Every structure is written in structure tokens, then in C-alpha cells.
XYZ file of C-alpha atoms in Angstrom:
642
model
C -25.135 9.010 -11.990
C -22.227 8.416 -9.594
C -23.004 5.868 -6.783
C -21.504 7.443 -3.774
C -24.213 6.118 -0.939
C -23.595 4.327 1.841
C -24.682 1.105 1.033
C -21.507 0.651 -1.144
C -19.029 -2.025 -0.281
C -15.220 -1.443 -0.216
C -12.606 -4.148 0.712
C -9.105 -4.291 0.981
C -7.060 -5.354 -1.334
C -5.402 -8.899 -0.610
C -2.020 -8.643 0.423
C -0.424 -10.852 -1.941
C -1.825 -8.308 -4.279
C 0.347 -5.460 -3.480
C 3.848 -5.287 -3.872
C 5.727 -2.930 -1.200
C 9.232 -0.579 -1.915
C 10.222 2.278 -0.083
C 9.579 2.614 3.836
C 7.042 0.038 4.206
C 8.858 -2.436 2.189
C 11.859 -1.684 4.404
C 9.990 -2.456 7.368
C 8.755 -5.845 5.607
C 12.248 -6.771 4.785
C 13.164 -6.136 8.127
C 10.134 -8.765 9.417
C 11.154 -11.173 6.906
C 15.085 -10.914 7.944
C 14.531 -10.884 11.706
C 11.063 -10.368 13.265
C 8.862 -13.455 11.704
C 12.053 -16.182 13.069
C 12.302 -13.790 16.198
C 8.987 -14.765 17.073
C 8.553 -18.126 16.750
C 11.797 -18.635 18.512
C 10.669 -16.888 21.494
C 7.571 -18.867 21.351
C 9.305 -21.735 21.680
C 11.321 -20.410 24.678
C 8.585 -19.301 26.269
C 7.034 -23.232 26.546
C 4.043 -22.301 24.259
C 4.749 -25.180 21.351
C 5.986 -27.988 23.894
C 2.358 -26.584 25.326
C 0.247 -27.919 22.148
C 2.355 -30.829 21.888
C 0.773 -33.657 23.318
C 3.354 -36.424 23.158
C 4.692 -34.438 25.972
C 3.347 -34.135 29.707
C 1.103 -31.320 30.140
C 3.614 -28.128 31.332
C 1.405 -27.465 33.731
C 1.451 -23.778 35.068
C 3.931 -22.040 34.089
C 3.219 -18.453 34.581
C 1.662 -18.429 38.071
C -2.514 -17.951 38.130
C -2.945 -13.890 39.176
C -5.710 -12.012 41.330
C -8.262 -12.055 38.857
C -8.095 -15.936 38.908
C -5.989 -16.467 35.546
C -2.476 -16.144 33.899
C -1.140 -15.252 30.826
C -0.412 -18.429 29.850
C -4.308 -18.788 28.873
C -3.561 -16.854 25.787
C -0.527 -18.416 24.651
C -2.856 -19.497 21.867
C -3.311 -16.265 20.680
C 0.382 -15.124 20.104
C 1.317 -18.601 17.875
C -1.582 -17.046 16.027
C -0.638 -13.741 15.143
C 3.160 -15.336 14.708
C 2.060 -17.657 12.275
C -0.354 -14.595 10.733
C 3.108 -12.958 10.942
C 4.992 -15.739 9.309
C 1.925 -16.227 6.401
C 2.575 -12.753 5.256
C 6.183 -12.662 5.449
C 5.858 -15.695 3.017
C 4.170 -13.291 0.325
C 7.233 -11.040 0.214
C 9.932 -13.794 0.464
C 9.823 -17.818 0.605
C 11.500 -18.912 3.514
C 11.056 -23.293 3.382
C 12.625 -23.342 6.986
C 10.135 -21.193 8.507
C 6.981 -22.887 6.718
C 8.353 -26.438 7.662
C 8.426 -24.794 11.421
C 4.820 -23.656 10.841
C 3.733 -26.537 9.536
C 5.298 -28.633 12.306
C 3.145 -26.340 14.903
C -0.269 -26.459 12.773
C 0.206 -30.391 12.904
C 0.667 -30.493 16.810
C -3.031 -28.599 17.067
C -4.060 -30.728 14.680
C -3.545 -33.441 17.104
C -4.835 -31.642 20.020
C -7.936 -30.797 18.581
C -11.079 -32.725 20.312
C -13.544 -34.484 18.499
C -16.214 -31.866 18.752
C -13.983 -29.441 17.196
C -12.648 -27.508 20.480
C -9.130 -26.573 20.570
C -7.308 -24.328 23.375
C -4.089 -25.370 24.829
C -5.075 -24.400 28.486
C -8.531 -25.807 28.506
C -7.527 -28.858 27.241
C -4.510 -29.577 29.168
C -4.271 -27.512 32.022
C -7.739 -27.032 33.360
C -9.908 -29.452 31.242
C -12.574 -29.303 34.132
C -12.940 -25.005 33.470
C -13.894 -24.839 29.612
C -16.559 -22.139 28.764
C -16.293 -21.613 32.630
C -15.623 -18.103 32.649
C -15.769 -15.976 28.775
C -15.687 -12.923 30.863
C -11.453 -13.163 31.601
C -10.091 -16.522 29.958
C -10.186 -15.688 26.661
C -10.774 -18.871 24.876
C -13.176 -17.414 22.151
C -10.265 -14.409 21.841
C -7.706 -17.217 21.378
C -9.901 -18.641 18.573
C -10.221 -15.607 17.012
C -6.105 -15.286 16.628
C -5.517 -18.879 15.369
C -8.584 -18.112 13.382
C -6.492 -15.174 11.195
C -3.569 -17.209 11.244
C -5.431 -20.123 9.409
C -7.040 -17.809 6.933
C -3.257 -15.855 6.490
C -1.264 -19.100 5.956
C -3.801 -20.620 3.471
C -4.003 -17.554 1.238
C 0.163 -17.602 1.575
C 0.827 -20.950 1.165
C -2.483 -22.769 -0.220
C -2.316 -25.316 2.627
C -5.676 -26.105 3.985
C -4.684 -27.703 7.238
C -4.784 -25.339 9.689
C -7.971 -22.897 7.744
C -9.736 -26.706 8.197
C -8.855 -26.771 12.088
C -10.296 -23.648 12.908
C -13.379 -23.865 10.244
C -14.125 -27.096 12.171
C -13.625 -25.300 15.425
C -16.362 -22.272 14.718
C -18.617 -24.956 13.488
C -18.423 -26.274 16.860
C -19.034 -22.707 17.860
C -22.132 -22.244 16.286
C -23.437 -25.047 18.425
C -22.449 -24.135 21.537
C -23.554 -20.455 21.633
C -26.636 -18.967 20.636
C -29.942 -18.053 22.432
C -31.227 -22.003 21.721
C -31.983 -24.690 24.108
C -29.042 -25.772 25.786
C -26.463 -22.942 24.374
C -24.617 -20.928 25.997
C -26.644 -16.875 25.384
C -22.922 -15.387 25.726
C -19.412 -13.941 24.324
C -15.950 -13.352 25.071
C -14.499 -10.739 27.756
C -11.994 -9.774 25.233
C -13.177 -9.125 21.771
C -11.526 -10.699 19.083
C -13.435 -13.428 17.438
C -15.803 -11.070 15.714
C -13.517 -9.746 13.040
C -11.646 -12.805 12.728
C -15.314 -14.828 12.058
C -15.786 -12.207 9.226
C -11.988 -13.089 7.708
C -13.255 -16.589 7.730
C -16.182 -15.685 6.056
C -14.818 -13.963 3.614
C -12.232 -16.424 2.572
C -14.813 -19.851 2.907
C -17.426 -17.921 1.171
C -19.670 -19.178 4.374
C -22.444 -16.714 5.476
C -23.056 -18.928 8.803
C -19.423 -17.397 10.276
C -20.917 -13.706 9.394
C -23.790 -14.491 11.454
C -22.043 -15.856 14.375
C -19.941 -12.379 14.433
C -23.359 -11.240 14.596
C -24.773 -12.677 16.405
C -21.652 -11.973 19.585
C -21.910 -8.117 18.880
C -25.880 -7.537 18.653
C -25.707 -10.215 22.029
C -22.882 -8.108 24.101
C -24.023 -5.642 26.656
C -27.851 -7.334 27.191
C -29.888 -7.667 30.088
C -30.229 -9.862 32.149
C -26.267 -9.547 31.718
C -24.346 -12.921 30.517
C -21.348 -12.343 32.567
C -23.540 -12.214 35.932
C -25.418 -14.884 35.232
C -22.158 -16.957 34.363
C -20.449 -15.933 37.580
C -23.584 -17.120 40.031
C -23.342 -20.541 37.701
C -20.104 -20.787 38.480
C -19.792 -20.259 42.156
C -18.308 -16.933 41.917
C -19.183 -13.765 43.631
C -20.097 -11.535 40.598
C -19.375 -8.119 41.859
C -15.753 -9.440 42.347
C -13.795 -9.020 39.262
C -10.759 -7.583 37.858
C -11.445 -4.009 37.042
C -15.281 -4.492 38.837
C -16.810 -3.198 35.785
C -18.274 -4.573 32.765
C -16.993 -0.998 31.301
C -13.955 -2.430 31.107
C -14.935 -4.941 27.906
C -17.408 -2.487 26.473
C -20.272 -4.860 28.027
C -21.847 -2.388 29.879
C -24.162 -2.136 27.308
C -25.575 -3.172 24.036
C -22.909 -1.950 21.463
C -25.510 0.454 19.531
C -26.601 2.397 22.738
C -22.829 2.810 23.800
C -21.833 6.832 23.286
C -18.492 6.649 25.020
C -15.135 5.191 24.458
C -13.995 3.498 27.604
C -12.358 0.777 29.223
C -9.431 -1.495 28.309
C -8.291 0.050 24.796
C -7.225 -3.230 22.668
C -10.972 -4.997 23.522
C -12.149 -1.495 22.370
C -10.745 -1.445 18.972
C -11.519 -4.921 18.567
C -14.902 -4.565 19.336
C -15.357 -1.734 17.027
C -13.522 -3.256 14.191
C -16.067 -5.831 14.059
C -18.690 -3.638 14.548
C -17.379 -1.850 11.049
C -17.043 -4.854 9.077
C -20.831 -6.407 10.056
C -21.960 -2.751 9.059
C -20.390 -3.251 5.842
C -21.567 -6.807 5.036
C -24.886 -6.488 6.192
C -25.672 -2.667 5.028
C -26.340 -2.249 8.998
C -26.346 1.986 9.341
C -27.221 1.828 13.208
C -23.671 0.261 13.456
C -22.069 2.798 11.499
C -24.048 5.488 13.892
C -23.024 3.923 16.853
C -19.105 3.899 15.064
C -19.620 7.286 14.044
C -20.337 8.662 17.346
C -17.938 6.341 19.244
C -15.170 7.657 16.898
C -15.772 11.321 17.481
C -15.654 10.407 20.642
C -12.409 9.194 20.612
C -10.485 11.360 18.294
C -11.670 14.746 20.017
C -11.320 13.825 23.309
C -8.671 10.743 24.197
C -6.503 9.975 21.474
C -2.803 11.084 21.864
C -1.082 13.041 18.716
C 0.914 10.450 17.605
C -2.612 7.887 17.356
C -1.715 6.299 20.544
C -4.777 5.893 23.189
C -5.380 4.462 26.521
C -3.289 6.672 28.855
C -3.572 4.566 31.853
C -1.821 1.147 32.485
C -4.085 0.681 35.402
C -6.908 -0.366 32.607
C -4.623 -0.657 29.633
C -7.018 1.284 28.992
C -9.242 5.157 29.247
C -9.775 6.995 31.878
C -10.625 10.466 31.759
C -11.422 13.074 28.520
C -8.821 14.797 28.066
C -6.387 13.080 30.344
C -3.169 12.626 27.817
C 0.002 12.340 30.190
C 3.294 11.896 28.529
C 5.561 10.678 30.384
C 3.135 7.649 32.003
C 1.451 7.259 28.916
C 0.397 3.358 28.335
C -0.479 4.052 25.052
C -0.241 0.297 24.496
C 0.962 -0.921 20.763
C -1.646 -3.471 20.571
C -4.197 -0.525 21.013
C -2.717 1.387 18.005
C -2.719 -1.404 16.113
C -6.332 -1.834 16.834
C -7.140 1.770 16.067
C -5.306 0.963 12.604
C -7.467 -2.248 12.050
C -11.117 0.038 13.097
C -10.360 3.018 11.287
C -10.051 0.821 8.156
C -12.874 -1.232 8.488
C -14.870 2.204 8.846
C -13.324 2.864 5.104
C -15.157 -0.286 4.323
C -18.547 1.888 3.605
C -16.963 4.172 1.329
C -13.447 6.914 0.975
C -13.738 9.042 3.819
C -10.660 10.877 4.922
C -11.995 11.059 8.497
C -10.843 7.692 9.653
C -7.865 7.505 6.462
C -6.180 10.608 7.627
C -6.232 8.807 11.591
C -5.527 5.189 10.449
C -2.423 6.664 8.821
C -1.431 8.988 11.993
C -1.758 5.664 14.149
C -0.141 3.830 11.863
C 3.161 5.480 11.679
C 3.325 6.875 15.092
C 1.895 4.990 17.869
C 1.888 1.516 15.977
C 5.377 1.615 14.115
C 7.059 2.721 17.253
C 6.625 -0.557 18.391
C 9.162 -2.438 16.127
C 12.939 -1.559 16.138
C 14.156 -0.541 12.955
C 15.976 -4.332 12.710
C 12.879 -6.120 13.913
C 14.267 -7.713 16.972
C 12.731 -5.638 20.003
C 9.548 -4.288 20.631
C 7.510 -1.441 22.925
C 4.754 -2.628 24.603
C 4.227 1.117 26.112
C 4.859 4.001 24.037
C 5.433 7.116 26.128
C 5.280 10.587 24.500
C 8.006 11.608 27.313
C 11.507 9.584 28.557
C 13.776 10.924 30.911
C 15.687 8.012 29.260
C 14.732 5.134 30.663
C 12.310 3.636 28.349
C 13.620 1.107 25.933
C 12.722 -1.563 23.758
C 12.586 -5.360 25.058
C 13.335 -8.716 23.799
C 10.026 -10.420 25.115
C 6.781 -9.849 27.373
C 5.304 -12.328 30.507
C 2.447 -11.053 27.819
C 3.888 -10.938 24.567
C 0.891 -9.835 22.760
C 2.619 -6.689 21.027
C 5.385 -8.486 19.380
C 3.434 -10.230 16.634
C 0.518 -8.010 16.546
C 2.566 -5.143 14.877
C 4.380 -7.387 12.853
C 1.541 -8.651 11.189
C 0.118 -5.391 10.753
C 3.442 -4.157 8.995
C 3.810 -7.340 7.231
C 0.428 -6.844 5.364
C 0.222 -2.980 5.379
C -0.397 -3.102 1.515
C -4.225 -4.034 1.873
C -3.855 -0.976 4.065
C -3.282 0.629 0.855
C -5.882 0.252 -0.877
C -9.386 -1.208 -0.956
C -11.881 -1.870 -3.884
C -15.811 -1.569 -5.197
C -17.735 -2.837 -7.905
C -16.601 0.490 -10.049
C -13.566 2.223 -7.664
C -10.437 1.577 -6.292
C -9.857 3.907 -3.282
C -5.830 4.545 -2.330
C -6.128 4.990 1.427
C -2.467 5.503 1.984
C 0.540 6.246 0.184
C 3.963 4.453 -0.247
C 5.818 3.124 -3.570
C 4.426 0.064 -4.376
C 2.362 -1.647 -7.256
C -1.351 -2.949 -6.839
C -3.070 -5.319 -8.729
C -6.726 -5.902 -8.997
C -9.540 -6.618 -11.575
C -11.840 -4.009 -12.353
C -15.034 -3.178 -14.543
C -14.139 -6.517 -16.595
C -10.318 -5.347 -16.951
C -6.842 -6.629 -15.002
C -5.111 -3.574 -13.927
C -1.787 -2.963 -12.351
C -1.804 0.878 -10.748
C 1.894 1.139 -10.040
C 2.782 4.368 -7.475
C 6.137 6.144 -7.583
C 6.832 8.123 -4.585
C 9.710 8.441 -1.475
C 6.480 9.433 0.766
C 6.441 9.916 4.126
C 9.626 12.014 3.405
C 9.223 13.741 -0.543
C 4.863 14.586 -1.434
C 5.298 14.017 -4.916
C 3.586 11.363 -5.999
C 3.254 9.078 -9.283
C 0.619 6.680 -10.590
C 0.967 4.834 -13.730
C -1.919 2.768 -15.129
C -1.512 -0.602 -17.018
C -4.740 -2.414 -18.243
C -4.941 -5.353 -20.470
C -8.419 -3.640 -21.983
C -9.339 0.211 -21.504
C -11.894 0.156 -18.804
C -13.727 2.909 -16.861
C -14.029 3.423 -13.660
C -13.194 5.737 -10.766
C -9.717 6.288 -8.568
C -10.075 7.972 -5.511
C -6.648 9.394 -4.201
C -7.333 10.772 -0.210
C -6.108 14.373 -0.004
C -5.166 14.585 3.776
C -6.285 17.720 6.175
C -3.601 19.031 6.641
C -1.856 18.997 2.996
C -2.556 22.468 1.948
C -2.117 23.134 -1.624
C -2.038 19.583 -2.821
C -2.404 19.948 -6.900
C -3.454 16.945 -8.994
C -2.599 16.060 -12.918
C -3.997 13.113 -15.204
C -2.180 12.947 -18.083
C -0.326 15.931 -17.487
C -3.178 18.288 -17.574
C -3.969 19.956 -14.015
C -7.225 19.416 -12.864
C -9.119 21.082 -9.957
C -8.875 18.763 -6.555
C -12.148 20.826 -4.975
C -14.271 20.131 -7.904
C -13.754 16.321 -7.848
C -13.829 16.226 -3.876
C -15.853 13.356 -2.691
C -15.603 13.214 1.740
C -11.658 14.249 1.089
C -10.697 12.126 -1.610
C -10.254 13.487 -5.620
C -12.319 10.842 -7.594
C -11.517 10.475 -10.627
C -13.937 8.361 -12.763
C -12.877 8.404 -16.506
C -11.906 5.468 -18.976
C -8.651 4.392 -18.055
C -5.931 2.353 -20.325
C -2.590 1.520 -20.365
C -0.346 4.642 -20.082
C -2.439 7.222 -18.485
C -0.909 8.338 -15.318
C -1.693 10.907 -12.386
C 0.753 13.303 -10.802
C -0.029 14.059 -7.318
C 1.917 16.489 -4.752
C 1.183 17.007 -1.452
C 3.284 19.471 0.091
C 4.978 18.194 3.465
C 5.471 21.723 5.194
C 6.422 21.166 8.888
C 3.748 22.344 10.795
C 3.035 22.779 14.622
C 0.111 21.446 16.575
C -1.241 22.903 19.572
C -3.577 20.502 22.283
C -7.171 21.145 23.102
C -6.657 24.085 26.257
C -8.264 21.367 28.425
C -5.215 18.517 28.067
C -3.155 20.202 31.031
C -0.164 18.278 30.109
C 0.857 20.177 27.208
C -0.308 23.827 28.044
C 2.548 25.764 26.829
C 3.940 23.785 24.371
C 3.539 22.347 20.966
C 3.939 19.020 19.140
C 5.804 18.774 15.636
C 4.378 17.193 12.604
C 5.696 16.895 9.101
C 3.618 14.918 6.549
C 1.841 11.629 8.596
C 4.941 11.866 11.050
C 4.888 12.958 14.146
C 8.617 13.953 15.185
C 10.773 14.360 18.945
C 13.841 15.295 20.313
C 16.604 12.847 21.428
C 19.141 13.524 23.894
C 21.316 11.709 21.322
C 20.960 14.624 18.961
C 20.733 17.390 21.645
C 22.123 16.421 24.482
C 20.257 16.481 27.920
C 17.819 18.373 29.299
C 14.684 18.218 26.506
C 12.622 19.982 28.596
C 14.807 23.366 28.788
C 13.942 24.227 24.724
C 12.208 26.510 23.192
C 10.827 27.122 20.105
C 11.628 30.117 18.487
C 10.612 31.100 14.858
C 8.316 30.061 12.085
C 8.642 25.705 12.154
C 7.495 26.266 8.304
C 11.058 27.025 7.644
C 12.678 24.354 9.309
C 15.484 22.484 7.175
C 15.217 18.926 6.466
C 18.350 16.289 6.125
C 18.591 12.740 6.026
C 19.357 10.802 9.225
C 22.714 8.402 9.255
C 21.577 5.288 10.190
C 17.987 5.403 9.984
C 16.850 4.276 6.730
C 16.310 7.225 4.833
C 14.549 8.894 7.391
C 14.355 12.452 6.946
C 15.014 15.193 10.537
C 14.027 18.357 10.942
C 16.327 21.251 11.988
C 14.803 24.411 13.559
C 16.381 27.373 15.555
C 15.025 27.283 19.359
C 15.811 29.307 22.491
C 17.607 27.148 25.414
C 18.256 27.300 28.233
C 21.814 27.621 29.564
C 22.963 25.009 32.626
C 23.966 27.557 35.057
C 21.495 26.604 37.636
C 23.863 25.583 40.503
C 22.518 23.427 43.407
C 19.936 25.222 44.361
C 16.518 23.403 43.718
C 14.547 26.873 43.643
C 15.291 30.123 42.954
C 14.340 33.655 42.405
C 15.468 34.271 39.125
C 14.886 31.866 36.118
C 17.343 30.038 33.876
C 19.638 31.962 31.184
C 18.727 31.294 27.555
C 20.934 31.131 24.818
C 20.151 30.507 20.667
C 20.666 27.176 19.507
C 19.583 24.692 17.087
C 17.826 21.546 17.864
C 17.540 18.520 15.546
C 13.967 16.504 15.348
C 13.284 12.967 14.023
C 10.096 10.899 13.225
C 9.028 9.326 16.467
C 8.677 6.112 15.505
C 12.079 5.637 14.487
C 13.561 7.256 18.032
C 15.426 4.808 20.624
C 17.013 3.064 17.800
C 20.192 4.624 18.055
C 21.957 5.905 21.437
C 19.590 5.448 24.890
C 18.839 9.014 25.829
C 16.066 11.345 26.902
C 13.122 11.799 24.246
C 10.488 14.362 24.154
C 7.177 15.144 22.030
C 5.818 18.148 23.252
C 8.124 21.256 23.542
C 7.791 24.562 24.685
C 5.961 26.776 22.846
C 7.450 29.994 22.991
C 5.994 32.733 20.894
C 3.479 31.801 18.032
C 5.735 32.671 14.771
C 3.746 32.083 11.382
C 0.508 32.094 12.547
């Protein structure tokens, strides 16, 4: 009998373990050419390694303390550690000895800084020794961990150096003294989640169930009454109602994490929060996690997540604000928080194939998270807007530079993305040439795929085994490829009657030579929003395959907002784009309208129209060429095809 319960365990794949071609190898060529240097460069502009160095004076402040009674140079920590992360998996693709001697050179200055006990936080240590543990609700020490913590685990399974994995494993030992519900511990957890999924990492690679049960034990302890974060503010001499964002909504503390319902406050601590959540269901079998995920998620994906994957509209919050509140032009739609939305909606694979969160984890992926590195891998968005009157560009660095590396390490290790593995299944979660490698029902197998996916559906497997050996591969058919047909061995076989929660699952004995065809068409098709989003009544977003695509003024000219589609989009023509990598535009006949307006600013009679043509591209790839006007959503006009 098939084993398709719950209670099944699925991990990624590691990323050594997948070699990347095609787009996402491009954009890992591009990290290990510019991006993994660019950051630690900037790094070191910004102060943050003379900052761990202490053979020099303390730097003192050097981004002024805010409002809300801290600065952004607390969590300087936490960008060396998703640059080194970054750095690690560059390492798999390409060696690079100058930038490991540079790592190495930073891992040795914490090294030194580390205290006695374990502890280890540039600020806390030499800025404001006096304030450690002071205030988890907004200084993000345990969320500073929690980056360094990845790093470590990254850099040792890149380079086998155990330096830096011993640092921080001596660090969360330190941890699990300090905080707990025992005598003398501190009954608390960080204001900005973080250190839960990176405790399970370290798990995972130190084989050590006590860093699972710390993660644990910070997600079953958030939200409880009497509430931590009170009680720390009266111990501290602050007045607890008077805090940024005077909410505990705004870290998802409001309540305990299984009682939550709604998706709301600042989005990055969100997916954080809820990527943990996922991966302590999955180790621990826990199903009133996955509920709580479950309904959280719906929540989410029906009600505040832009087309492109990108959520939190508001930079107020960084964060939610109303259902259905999607603006375009203003939207925050912070890079971090697709990122995040990328890391939860594959942890939520970890309980089994389920296209639900695949088919979103790739839309967030491409869209709102890829947006976020240029095409060379030298500037970055921190906001990506659905809307630009041309304006909105990409920037060298950030007073809080927390984008930068995060999508760079994301891209950079996008092949345990891929795929993810059981006792008797390996589950392809996302498609792109590239060549896997795993062991398998007591066999070595090498599943090499054969595609120029996101921009051509067809799509090759070939299987190599040292021994034939049987078990099941799972290939997710997404909801919206219509007509997708699937062959093994050249002989068609029926995608509905194999369907398992929108993935084909094919369990057979496999050995070397067998291979699966699979094509999913990648018919342009239009998208209308839920009546209730008000900013885009009338008009319609573009989607072709995972991408979601926009007009440039570069393309078009100005004045986005005066077209109109006209015509079935099904029939749009497709051409590659000079000049950005293969990438493949859309061409589609629209009605425009004409600049004859004159200087009036109203008048009785509306614009002429004239036929025209109008070129789209893949939004992620747009304000890499010419600065110009962009624009997602476009009039509607009339409803062709439908």
C-alpha cells in the first residue's frame, strides 16, 4: 500500500547535491561573479567587521539609536551571517580561495569575541554590555544568533571547517541555559523570529535533538499569558504600553502560535515564525502546527498576498494591514518578506507533495523575491512596487541592509528548492535544468532534468542508478498548466490517474536509462483580482508560466497607464529579450490611447484611442535596462477568450 499520510517526512535536498544550468544557474553565476564579494565589501564599509574586531576600540554608535530605543546597527550580526551563508553556497558552485580566506578572517575575529559562557553579539558586547537580554522584544540578539547560526551550518557543509558551526553550537548551548521556564531562566523569546528555523538547521546538521527542542520550546512559549514582553518591560524600567508599533500583533505575540487565525503584523517576523512552525511540525509529527499553518496560509494567499508573491503592502509595519488592501504603486512588498514566504511555503512541503504551497513558493520565488537582485548581482530592491511612475530603482546598500544577502542566499541555494526526499520518494518541487543526486531505497541515483523552463514547458528527466531500485517520483503539475501530458519511457500515461494533492507519482522500479517526458504548456494567460482589491478593478495582470510579466516605458514609451488590452492574451507572440539573459517577452495587440489631451487637467470628452502593440517582460527582470515607468496591472478592456 502506498504511504501517502501525513506523518511522512520530506527534506530538501542538500545544496551541494544539486547542480544548477539554465536561469537559476545564471543567477548563481551572477552571485558568484559579483554579489557574494559585493557583500562582504559593503560590510566592511559599513564598519560591521572593524565592529567584531576587538584589537580595535569599540566603534561605538554608529547609526544613531531611533524612537523605539535602538538602531540598526544591533543587527549588523545578522547580515555577516546571511553574507557568509551567501559566500558558503557560492563556494559549492565555484571555489573562490580569496573569498574563504576573507571568511575565515571574519569567523576568527568572533571567535575572539566570543565570552566564556558562550554569548556572542557585537552590540551587546561592545556597545551596551550593561543591556544584554534587556529587551528580546526589539534588539534582536536571539534573531542575530539565528543568522550567524545558518551561516555556521552553510560554511561547514561548503567548506568542512568546523570553526565557526563550533562558535555558534557553543553559543545555543549557552542558550539552553539561559531560557526556559526553570529557576532562574529567562520564560521568553525574541521580538523578531529567526532563531527557530535556524535551531532546527543546527539540529539537523549536529544530529543534536536538544537544538530541536529549544526551537520548541520558543514557538509553543510565544504569545502566553502572563505575556513575556510585559513582564520584561516593568523589569526593565520601561513603560510597557510604549513601544514601536504598540502591539504585540506586530511579532505575531499576540497570542500562542496555534490559536493565531490571522496573518498580521510585520511580514519578515511572519514568515519566519511560520517557517519554524513547519519544520517542528515535520520533526515532531505535530498536526496542530500544521492546522494552525494551514489556516494561517489560506489566510494569506486569499486575502493579502500580491500576484507576483509579494506581501506586506504597508511600509508603516513592513508589514499587513488590511484584507484585501494590495496598492501598487506604495506597495512595500519587502524582499526579505518574499524570501520568507519562499522559505514557509517549503517547509510546509516538508509533510508531504502538495502543490498548494509548491505552486506559491514558486510564484514568490520568481516574482517578488528575484526582483530583488539585478541581473549582474550588484544592486538590490528592498521595496518592490507593482507600479513606477519611474522613479523606483535599485540601490547599492541599505542603513538596513537586510535584503541584500537574504536573496542571495536564497538564489545561491535554490537547488534544495528543487527537490526534497522520503524514505521511498523524491518529490521535484520546482523545475529548472539541473542534475540531482541522492540515495534512495539502497541505490545512488543521479535524476538529471533537461529543460529551458520558465520560458519552453517541455521537460526531460533521465534516470541513472548504480542498482535498479524502486521507488516513487513525484513531478508537481501546477494549477494553472492545462493540458500538461506525461511519458515514462516514451509511453503516455494518464497525469489524473496518478494525481496525488497535484503532483503525478510515479512509483515503479527505476534503473539506469528510463526517462520521463513532461510538457507543461506555458499559454499566456490573464488574471483578474478578487472584486474587493479596489486597486485593480478594471484591469488585469499578465502571467505566462511561474512569471508574472509588466510593461516598461523602455519598451513602450510613456504613459503605462493609457493601454488597453484588446484581444485574446492566449495568442500573444513570444521573442527573446536583447540583453536579458534569455528571457523570453510577450507581444500582444492593445488599444491606446493617443496624447492629444492638451493642458487641460479635465475635460468633457475622453482621450482618442488608437491600435498598437505593446511589448511585456517577466517582472523580475524589469529596471535592468533603461529607468522608465513600469506597470503590472493594465486595463482590462473587453474579456476576449473567455
Amino acid at each position: 500500500m502506498t504511504n501517502t499520510t501525513r506523518d511522512r517526512q520530506f527534506r530538501p535536498l542538500p545544496v551541494p547535491s544539486v547542480d544548477l544550468y539554465g536561469l537559476f544557474g545564471d543567477r548563481q553565476d551572477a552571485i558568484c561573479d559579483s554579489t557574494a564579494k559585493t557583500l562582504l565589501d559593503r560590510c566592511v564599509e559599513a564598519g560591521m567587521v572593524r565592529a567584531i574586531d576587538v584589537s580595535q576600540p569599540s566603534p561605538g554608535i554608529v547609526i544613531p539609536i531611533q524612537p523605539w530605543g535602538g538602531t540598526t546597527q544591533m543587527f549588523w550580526d545578522s547580515d555577516l551571517g546571511k553574507s557568509i551563508e551567501t559566500v558558503a553556497y557560492s563556494l559549492y558552485r565555484r571555489a573562490n580561495p580569496e573569498l574563504e580566506a576573507r571568511v575565515d578572517a571574519i569567523i576568527d575575529l568572533y571567535e575572539k569575541m566570543q565570552d566564556e559562557d558562550g554569548y556572542l553579539n557585537a552590540w551587546f558586547q561592545r556597545v551596551q554590555p550593561d543591556r544584554r537580554w534587556t529587551n528580546l522584544r526589539d534588539h534582536h540578539e536571539l534573531y542575530c544568533a539565528g543568522h550567524l547560526i545558518e551561516g555556521a551550518v552553510a560554511y561547514y557543509q561548503a567548506t568542512g571547517k568546523r570553526k565557526l558551526l563550533d562558535i555558534m553550537s557553543r553559543y545555543a548551548d549557552y542558550m539552553i541555559k539561559i531560557f526556559g521556564r526553570g529557576e532562574g531562566q529567562i520564560a521568553g523569546y525574541c521580538g523578531h523570529e529567526e532563531i527557530e528555523l535556524a535551531l532546527i538547521k543546527l539540529a539537523r546538521v549536529t544530529g543534536e535533538k536538544k537544538y530541536l527542542d529549544l526551537s520548541k520550546y520558543f514557538i509553543d512559549e510565544r504569545g502566553t499569558e502572563p505575556h513575556f514582553f510585559t513582564a520584561e518591560a516593568v523589569r526593565d524600567g520601561r513603560d510597557a504600553a510604549d513601544f514601536h508599533q504598540k502591539t504585540y500583533q506586530y511579532g505575531q505575540a499576540h497570542q500562542p502560535v496555534r490559536e493565531q487565525k490571522k496573518v498580521v503584523g510585520h511580514a519578515v517576523r511572519a514568515m519566519y515564525l511560520y517557517s519554524g512552525m513547519a519544520d517542528i511540525a515535520t520533526e515532531y509529527n505535530d498536526d496542530s502546527l500544521t492546522a494552525a499553518l494551514e489556516t494561517l496560509w489560506d489566510d494569506l494567499t486569499t486575502k493579502q498576498m500580491y500576484v507576483t508573491g509579494g506581501i506586506g503592502p504597508a511600509a508603516a509595519n513592513e508589514g499587513f494591514t488590511d484584507y484585501y488592501d494590495l496598492p501598487n504603486e506604495s506597495a512595500y512588498a519587502e524582499t526579505c518578506a518574499s524570501v520568507g514566504l519562499v522559505f514557509w511555503a517549503n517547509r510546509m512541503l516538508g509533510r508531504g507533495p502538495n502543490r498548494r504551497y509548491a505552486d506559491v513558493m514558486e510564484q514568490a520565488l520568481y516574482n517578488g523575491a528575484m526582483a530583488g537582485l539585478s541581473l549582474d548581482g550588484k544592486t538590490f530592491f528592498y521595496e518592490n512596487p507593482l507600479e513606477s511612475a519611474g522613479k523606483h530603482h535599485r540601490w547599492v546598500w541599505h542603513h538596513c541592509p537586510c535584503c541584500p544577502p537574504n536573496i542571495a542566499r536564497l538564489l545561491a541555494s535554490v537547488g534544495s528548492y528543487m527537490y526534497a526526499i522520503a524514505e521511498d520518494e523524491i518529490a521535484v518541487h520546482l523545475y529548472g535544468e539541473s542534475k540531482a543526486r541522492f540515495e534512495l531505497a539502497g541505490a545512488r541515483v543521479e535524476l538529471a532534468q533537461k529543460t529551458n523552463y520558465p520560458w519552453d514547458g517541455a521537460i526531460r528527466f533521465d534516470v541513472t542508478t548504480d542498482k535498479p531500485a524502486r521507488f516513487a517520483l513525484s513531478l508537481r503539475i501546477p494549477e494553472w498548466a492545462d493540458g500538461s501530458a506525461l511519458k515514462v519511457n516514451g509511453e503516455t500515461v494518464d497525469i489524473q490517474s496518478i494525481s496525488v494533492d497535484g503532483y503525478a507519482r510515479i512509483e515503479r522500479e527505476w534503473k539506469s536509462g528510463d526517462n520521463v517526458d513532461l510538457n507543461i504548456p506555458l499559454e499566456t494567460r490573464a488574471l483578474f483580482a478578487n472584486p474587493l482589491v479596489r486597486q485593480d478593478a478594471g484591469r488585469t495582470a499578465l502571467m505566462r508560466g511561474p512569471m508574472v510579466y509588466c510593461v516598461e516605458a523602455t519598451d513602450n514609451g510613456a504613459g503605462l497607464n493609457g493601454i488597453e488590452l484588446a484581444g485574446d492574451v492566449s495568442r500573444a507572440t513570444t521573442s527573446e529579450i536583447a540583453g536579458l539573459r534569455g528571457a523570453i517577452a510577450l507581444d500582444l495587440p492593445v488599444r491606446r490611447d493617443e496624447a492629444d489631451w492638451g493642458n487641460a487637467l479635465y475635460r468633457t470628452t475622453p482621450p482618442k484611442t488608437r491600435d498598437a502593440t505593446v511589448r511585456f517582460v517577466p517582472y523580475p527582470f524589469w529596471d535592468n535596462r533603461q529607468p522608465g515607468e513600469m506597470l503590472v496591472w493594465v486595463r482590462a478592456g473587453e474579456r476576449h477568450g473567455e
